[in-house]
Amino acid sequence: MFFHYIKFYLLLGFLVLLTACASGSSIVTGTVRAPVNLDSVKLYLDEPVNYQTIAIVKASSDAGFTEQGSQDYAVAELKKQAAKLGANGVLITATGEQSTAFYNMSPNTTNYTLPITAQTLTGKAIYVSE
């Protein structure tokens, strides 16, 4: 019985390490610029006055211990994707959650189901001119 607990916690720890990250992608729709510093990328909920769209960027994360923690990792990944393309801003277009589950269904052990919820963000990587 003790062995089952150790096995469960080792599996759980492995899953946390395996899934504890943020992922992102981009689709270039405009002119890519030289990469910018991550700290210079601002988030926008409303369209700024003068901007050019560079790309559509997406990010998701299930890495945080809380929903807010996962959202923070997703925001950081979204900014990272935008900064690589030379965008100094991201116009947020959608937020949401993506739910999945991990199943352990070995015939000789106790079965486990671990729900995993990722926070997702989508936006436009933009260059805002002053």
mmCIF file with all atom_site columns, C-alpha atoms in Angstrom:
data_model
loop_
_atom_site.group_PDB
_atom_site.id
_atom_site.type_symbol
_atom_site.label_atom_id
_atom_site.label_alt_id
_atom_site.label_comp_id
_atom_site.label_asym_id
_atom_site.label_entity_id
_atom_site.label_seq_id
_atom_site.pdbx_PDB_ins_code
_atom_site.Cartn_x
_atom_site.Cartn_y
_atom_site.Cartn_z
_atom_site.occupancy
_atom_site.B_iso_or_equiv
_atom_site.pdbx_formal_charge
_atom_site.auth_seq_id
_atom_site.auth_comp_id
_atom_site.auth_asym_id
_atom_site.auth_atom_id
_atom_site.pdbx_PDB_model_num
ATOM 1   C CA . MET A 1 1   ? 0.000   0.000  0.000   1.00 0.00 ? 1   MET A CA 1
ATOM 2   C CA . PHE A 1 2   ? 2.831   2.396  0.895   1.00 0.00 ? 2   PHE A CA 1
ATOM 3   C CA . PHE A 1 3   ? 4.405   1.708  -2.511  1.00 0.00 ? 3   PHE A CA 1
ATOM 4   C CA . HIS A 1 4   ? 1.219   2.900  -4.243  1.00 0.00 ? 4   HIS A CA 1
ATOM 5   C CA . TYR A 1 5   ? 1.435   6.270  -2.468  1.00 0.00 ? 5   TYR A CA 1
ATOM 6   C CA . ILE A 1 6   ? 5.059   6.727  -3.450  1.00 0.00 ? 6   ILE A CA 1
ATOM 7   C CA . LYS A 1 7   ? 4.238   5.762  -7.013  1.00 0.00 ? 7   LYS A CA 1
ATOM 8   C CA . PHE A 1 8   ? 1.324   8.213  -7.109  1.00 0.00 ? 8   PHE A CA 1
ATOM 9   C CA . TYR A 1 9   ? 3.378   11.133 -5.787  1.00 0.00 ? 9   TYR A CA 1
ATOM 10  C CA . LEU A 1 10  ? 6.264   10.384 -8.133  1.00 0.00 ? 10  LEU A CA 1
ATOM 11  C CA . LEU A 1 11  ? 3.816   10.309 -11.041 1.00 0.00 ? 11  LEU A CA 1
ATOM 12  C CA . LEU A 1 12  ? 2.211   13.535 -9.875  1.00 0.00 ? 12  LEU A CA 1
ATOM 13  C CA . GLY A 1 13  ? 5.613   15.221 -9.539  1.00 0.00 ? 13  GLY A CA 1
ATOM 14  C CA . PHE A 1 14  ? 6.601   14.054 -13.000 1.00 0.00 ? 14  PHE A CA 1
ATOM 15  C CA . LEU A 1 15  ? 3.372   15.436 -14.458 1.00 0.00 ? 15  LEU A CA 1
ATOM 16  C CA . VAL A 1 16  ? 3.910   18.798 -12.799 1.00 0.00 ? 16  VAL A CA 1
ATOM 17  C CA . LEU A 1 17  ? 7.410   19.010 -14.249 1.00 0.00 ? 17  LEU A CA 1
ATOM 18  C CA . LEU A 1 18  ? 6.228   17.792 -17.639 1.00 0.00 ? 18  LEU A CA 1
ATOM 19  C CA . THR A 1 19  ? 3.322   20.201 -17.954 1.00 0.00 ? 19  THR A CA 1
ATOM 20  C CA . ALA A 1 20  ? 4.615   23.136 -15.909 1.00 0.00 ? 20  ALA A CA 1
ATOM 21  C CA . CYS A 1 21  ? 5.325   25.459 -18.756 1.00 0.00 ? 21  CYS A CA 1
ATOM 22  C CA . ALA A 1 22  ? 3.703   27.928 -21.057 1.00 0.00 ? 22  ALA A CA 1
ATOM 23  C CA . SER A 1 23  ? 3.516   27.452 -24.784 1.00 0.00 ? 23  SER A CA 1
ATOM 24  C CA . GLY A 1 24  ? 2.845   29.898 -27.557 1.00 0.00 ? 24  GLY A CA 1
ATOM 25  C CA . SER A 1 25  ? 2.654   30.377 -31.278 1.00 0.00 ? 25  SER A CA 1
ATOM 26  C CA . SER A 1 26  ? 2.332   33.130 -33.839 1.00 0.00 ? 26  SER A CA 1
ATOM 27  C CA . ILE A 1 27  ? 1.014   33.669 -37.341 1.00 0.00 ? 27  ILE A CA 1
ATOM 28  C CA . VAL A 1 28  ? 2.743   36.529 -39.120 1.00 0.00 ? 28  VAL A CA 1
ATOM 29  C CA . THR A 1 29  ? 0.289   38.805 -40.940 1.00 0.00 ? 29  THR A CA 1
ATOM 30  C CA . GLY A 1 30  ? 2.388   41.971 -41.327 1.00 0.00 ? 30  GLY A CA 1
ATOM 31  C CA . THR A 1 31  ? 5.958   43.188 -41.376 1.00 0.00 ? 31  THR A CA 1
ATOM 32  C CA . VAL A 1 32  ? 8.240   41.635 -38.766 1.00 0.00 ? 32  VAL A CA 1
ATOM 33  C CA . ARG A 1 33  ? 10.553  44.081 -37.003 1.00 0.00 ? 33  ARG A CA 1
ATOM 34  C CA . ALA A 1 34  ? 13.747  43.631 -35.022 1.00 0.00 ? 34  ALA A CA 1
ATOM 35  C CA . PRO A 1 35  ? 13.120  41.893 -31.678 1.00 0.00 ? 35  PRO A CA 1
ATOM 36  C CA . VAL A 1 36  ? 12.411  44.187 -28.721 1.00 0.00 ? 36  VAL A CA 1
ATOM 37  C CA . ASN A 1 37  ? 12.992  43.888 -24.994 1.00 0.00 ? 37  ASN A CA 1
ATOM 38  C CA . LEU A 1 38  ? 10.266  41.848 -23.305 1.00 0.00 ? 38  LEU A CA 1
ATOM 39  C CA . ASP A 1 39  ? 9.732   44.597 -20.730 1.00 0.00 ? 39  ASP A CA 1
ATOM 40  C CA . SER A 1 40  ? 8.744   47.087 -23.441 1.00 0.00 ? 40  SER A CA 1
ATOM 41  C CA . VAL A 1 41  ? 5.726   45.026 -24.601 1.00 0.00 ? 41  VAL A CA 1
ATOM 42  C CA . LYS A 1 42  ? 2.469   46.491 -23.263 1.00 0.00 ? 42  LYS A CA 1
ATOM 43  C CA . LEU A 1 43  ? -0.960  44.867 -23.143 1.00 0.00 ? 43  LEU A CA 1
ATOM 44  C CA . TYR A 1 44  ? -3.968  46.648 -24.626 1.00 0.00 ? 44  TYR A CA 1
ATOM 45  C CA . LEU A 1 45  ? -7.667  45.916 -24.226 1.00 0.00 ? 45  LEU A CA 1
ATOM 46  C CA . ASP A 1 46  ? -8.690  48.779 -26.533 1.00 0.00 ? 46  ASP A CA 1
ATOM 47  C CA . GLU A 1 47  ? -7.114  49.698 -29.860 1.00 0.00 ? 47  GLU A CA 1
ATOM 48  C CA . PRO A 1 48  ? -4.437  52.384 -29.537 1.00 0.00 ? 48  PRO A CA 1
ATOM 49  C CA . VAL A 1 49  ? -4.603  55.343 -31.932 1.00 0.00 ? 49  VAL A CA 1
ATOM 50  C CA . ASN A 1 50  ? -1.709  54.530 -34.271 1.00 0.00 ? 50  ASN A CA 1
ATOM 51  C CA . TYR A 1 51  ? -0.647  50.909 -34.641 1.00 0.00 ? 51  TYR A CA 1
ATOM 52  C CA . GLN A 1 52  ? 0.324   48.303 -37.214 1.00 0.00 ? 52  GLN A CA 1
ATOM 53  C CA . THR A 1 53  ? -0.564  44.631 -36.859 1.00 0.00 ? 53  THR A CA 1
ATOM 54  C CA . ILE A 1 54  ? 2.436   42.311 -37.082 1.00 0.00 ? 54  ILE A CA 1
ATOM 55  C CA . ALA A 1 55  ? 0.973   38.929 -36.174 1.00 0.00 ? 55  ALA A CA 1
ATOM 56  C CA . ILE A 1 56  ? -1.655  36.923 -34.354 1.00 0.00 ? 56  ILE A CA 1
ATOM 57  C CA . VAL A 1 57  ? -0.167  35.497 -31.160 1.00 0.00 ? 57  VAL A CA 1
ATOM 58  C CA . LYS A 1 58  ? -1.479  32.756 -28.887 1.00 0.00 ? 58  LYS A CA 1
ATOM 59  C CA . ALA A 1 59  ? -0.336  31.438 -25.522 1.00 0.00 ? 59  ALA A CA 1
ATOM 60  C CA . SER A 1 60  ? -1.510  28.929 -22.950 1.00 0.00 ? 60  SER A CA 1
ATOM 61  C CA . SER A 1 61  ? -0.285  27.769 -19.566 1.00 0.00 ? 61  SER A CA 1
ATOM 62  C CA . ASP A 1 62  ? -1.267  25.294 -16.881 1.00 0.00 ? 62  ASP A CA 1
ATOM 63  C CA . ALA A 1 63  ? 1.878   25.953 -14.858 1.00 0.00 ? 63  ALA A CA 1
ATOM 64  C CA . GLY A 1 64  ? 0.519   28.032 -12.007 1.00 0.00 ? 64  GLY A CA 1
ATOM 65  C CA . PHE A 1 65  ? -0.697  26.661 -8.698  1.00 0.00 ? 65  PHE A CA 1
ATOM 66  C CA . THR A 1 66  ? -3.716  28.946 -9.069  1.00 0.00 ? 66  THR A CA 1
ATOM 67  C CA . GLU A 1 67  ? -5.789  30.162 -12.004 1.00 0.00 ? 67  GLU A CA 1
ATOM 68  C CA . GLN A 1 68  ? -4.128  33.580 -11.703 1.00 0.00 ? 68  GLN A CA 1
ATOM 69  C CA . GLY A 1 69  ? -0.683  31.985 -11.673 1.00 0.00 ? 69  GLY A CA 1
ATOM 70  C CA . SER A 1 70  ? -1.447  30.143 -14.913 1.00 0.00 ? 70  SER A CA 1
ATOM 71  C CA . GLN A 1 71  ? -2.809  33.359 -16.428 1.00 0.00 ? 71  GLN A CA 1
ATOM 72  C CA . ASP A 1 72  ? 0.400   35.203 -15.473 1.00 0.00 ? 72  ASP A CA 1
ATOM 73  C CA . TYR A 1 73  ? 2.525   32.544 -17.218 1.00 0.00 ? 73  TYR A CA 1
ATOM 74  C CA . ALA A 1 74  ? 0.313   32.796 -20.322 1.00 0.00 ? 74  ALA A CA 1
ATOM 75  C CA . VAL A 1 75  ? 0.645   36.602 -20.369 1.00 0.00 ? 75  VAL A CA 1
ATOM 76  C CA . ALA A 1 76  ? 4.433   36.311 -20.109 1.00 0.00 ? 76  ALA A CA 1
ATOM 77  C CA . GLU A 1 77  ? 4.482   33.838 -23.013 1.00 0.00 ? 77  GLU A CA 1
ATOM 78  C CA . LEU A 1 78  ? 2.210   36.088 -25.108 1.00 0.00 ? 78  LEU A CA 1
ATOM 79  C CA . LYS A 1 79  ? 4.587   39.022 -24.546 1.00 0.00 ? 79  LYS A CA 1
ATOM 80  C CA . LYS A 1 80  ? 7.561   36.801 -25.404 1.00 0.00 ? 80  LYS A CA 1
ATOM 81  C CA . GLN A 1 81  ? 5.976   35.782 -28.719 1.00 0.00 ? 81  GLN A CA 1
ATOM 82  C CA . ALA A 1 82  ? 5.241   39.431 -29.559 1.00 0.00 ? 82  ALA A CA 1
ATOM 83  C CA . ALA A 1 83  ? 8.711   40.672 -28.558 1.00 0.00 ? 83  ALA A CA 1
ATOM 84  C CA . LYS A 1 84  ? 10.400  38.127 -30.868 1.00 0.00 ? 84  LYS A CA 1
ATOM 85  C CA . LEU A 1 85  ? 8.485   39.676 -33.770 1.00 0.00 ? 85  LEU A CA 1
ATOM 86  C CA . GLY A 1 86  ? 9.371   43.262 -32.863 1.00 0.00 ? 86  GLY A CA 1
ATOM 87  C CA . ALA A 1 87  ? 5.962   44.194 -31.469 1.00 0.00 ? 87  ALA A CA 1
ATOM 88  C CA . ASN A 1 88  ? 5.823   46.680 -28.611 1.00 0.00 ? 88  ASN A CA 1
ATOM 89  C CA . GLY A 1 89  ? 2.236   45.810 -27.762 1.00 0.00 ? 89  GLY A CA 1
ATOM 90  C CA . VAL A 1 90  ? -0.357  43.057 -27.720 1.00 0.00 ? 90  VAL A CA 1
ATOM 91  C CA . LEU A 1 91  ? -4.018  43.833 -28.322 1.00 0.00 ? 91  LEU A CA 1
ATOM 92  C CA . ILE A 1 92  ? -5.873  41.108 -26.392 1.00 0.00 ? 92  ILE A CA 1
ATOM 93  C CA . THR A 1 93  ? -8.664  39.590 -28.484 1.00 0.00 ? 93  THR A CA 1
ATOM 94  C CA . ALA A 1 94  ? -9.711  36.535 -26.438 1.00 0.00 ? 94  ALA A CA 1
ATOM 95  C CA . THR A 1 95  ? -9.129  34.775 -23.125 1.00 0.00 ? 95  THR A CA 1
ATOM 96  C CA . GLY A 1 96  ? -10.314 31.377 -22.012 1.00 0.00 ? 96  GLY A CA 1
ATOM 97  C CA . GLU A 1 97  ? -9.617  27.966 -20.543 1.00 0.00 ? 97  GLU A CA 1
ATOM 98  C CA . GLN A 1 98  ? -8.783  24.619 -22.074 1.00 0.00 ? 98  GLN A CA 1
ATOM 99  C CA . SER A 1 99  ? -9.521  21.565 -19.947 1.00 0.00 ? 99  SER A CA 1
ATOM 100 C CA . THR A 1 100 ? -7.908  18.166 -20.357 1.00 0.00 ? 100 THR A CA 1
ATOM 101 C CA . ALA A 1 101 ? -7.214  15.231 -18.094 1.00 0.00 ? 101 ALA A CA 1
ATOM 102 C CA . PHE A 1 102 ? -4.432  12.759 -17.448 1.00 0.00 ? 102 PHE A CA 1
ATOM 103 C CA . TYR A 1 103 ? -5.487  9.153  -16.921 1.00 0.00 ? 103 TYR A CA 1
ATOM 104 C CA . ASN A 1 104 ? -3.414  6.416  -15.320 1.00 0.00 ? 104 ASN A CA 1
ATOM 105 C CA . MET A 1 105 ? -5.094  3.149  -16.231 1.00 0.00 ? 105 MET A CA 1
ATOM 106 C CA . SER A 1 106 ? -2.556  0.416  -15.480 1.00 0.00 ? 106 SER A CA 1
ATOM 107 C CA . PRO A 1 107 ? -4.161  -3.000 -14.993 1.00 0.00 ? 107 PRO A CA 1
ATOM 108 C CA . ASN A 1 108 ? -2.229  -3.787 -11.786 1.00 0.00 ? 108 ASN A CA 1
ATOM 109 C CA . THR A 1 109 ? -2.494  -0.445 -9.951  1.00 0.00 ? 109 THR A CA 1
ATOM 110 C CA . THR A 1 110 ? -5.066  2.024  -8.751  1.00 0.00 ? 110 THR A CA 1
ATOM 111 C CA . ASN A 1 111 ? -6.431  4.223  -11.533 1.00 0.00 ? 111 ASN A CA 1
ATOM 112 C CA . TYR A 1 112 ? -5.979  8.000  -11.270 1.00 0.00 ? 112 TYR A CA 1
ATOM 113 C CA . THR A 1 113 ? -7.559  10.876 -13.117 1.00 0.00 ? 113 THR A CA 1
ATOM 114 C CA . LEU A 1 114 ? -5.890  14.272 -12.864 1.00 0.00 ? 114 LEU A CA 1
ATOM 115 C CA . PRO A 1 115 ? -7.770  17.245 -14.364 1.00 0.00 ? 115 PRO A CA 1
ATOM 116 C CA . ILE A 1 116 ? -5.576  19.844 -16.048 1.00 0.00 ? 116 ILE A CA 1
ATOM 117 C CA . THR A 1 117 ? -6.891  23.296 -16.922 1.00 0.00 ? 117 THR A CA 1
ATOM 118 C CA . ALA A 1 118 ? -4.825  25.674 -19.032 1.00 0.00 ? 118 ALA A CA 1
ATOM 119 C CA . GLN A 1 119 ? -5.419  29.407 -19.259 1.00 0.00 ? 119 GLN A CA 1
ATOM 120 C CA . THR A 1 120 ? -5.367  30.637 -22.869 1.00 0.00 ? 120 THR A CA 1
ATOM 121 C CA . LEU A 1 121 ? -4.840  34.058 -24.453 1.00 0.00 ? 121 LEU A CA 1
ATOM 122 C CA . THR A 1 122 ? -5.047  35.256 -28.030 1.00 0.00 ? 122 THR A CA 1
ATOM 123 C CA . GLY A 1 123 ? -4.114  38.673 -29.333 1.00 0.00 ? 123 GLY A CA 1
ATOM 124 C CA . LYS A 1 124 ? -2.645  40.779 -32.094 1.00 0.00 ? 124 LYS A CA 1
ATOM 125 C CA . ALA A 1 125 ? 1.063   41.552 -31.850 1.00 0.00 ? 125 ALA A CA 1
ATOM 126 C CA . ILE A 1 126 ? 1.167   45.232 -32.740 1.00 0.00 ? 126 ILE A CA 1
ATOM 127 C CA . TYR A 1 127 ? 3.660   48.030 -33.187 1.00 0.00 ? 127 TYR A CA 1
ATOM 128 C CA . VAL A 1 128 ? 2.368   51.248 -31.635 1.00 0.00 ? 128 VAL A CA 1
ATOM 129 C CA . SER A 1 129 ? 3.860   54.453 -32.975 1.00 0.00 ? 129 SER A CA 1
ATOM 130 C CA . GLU A 1 130 ? 3.840   57.506 -30.719 1.00 0.00 ? 130 GLU A CA 1
#
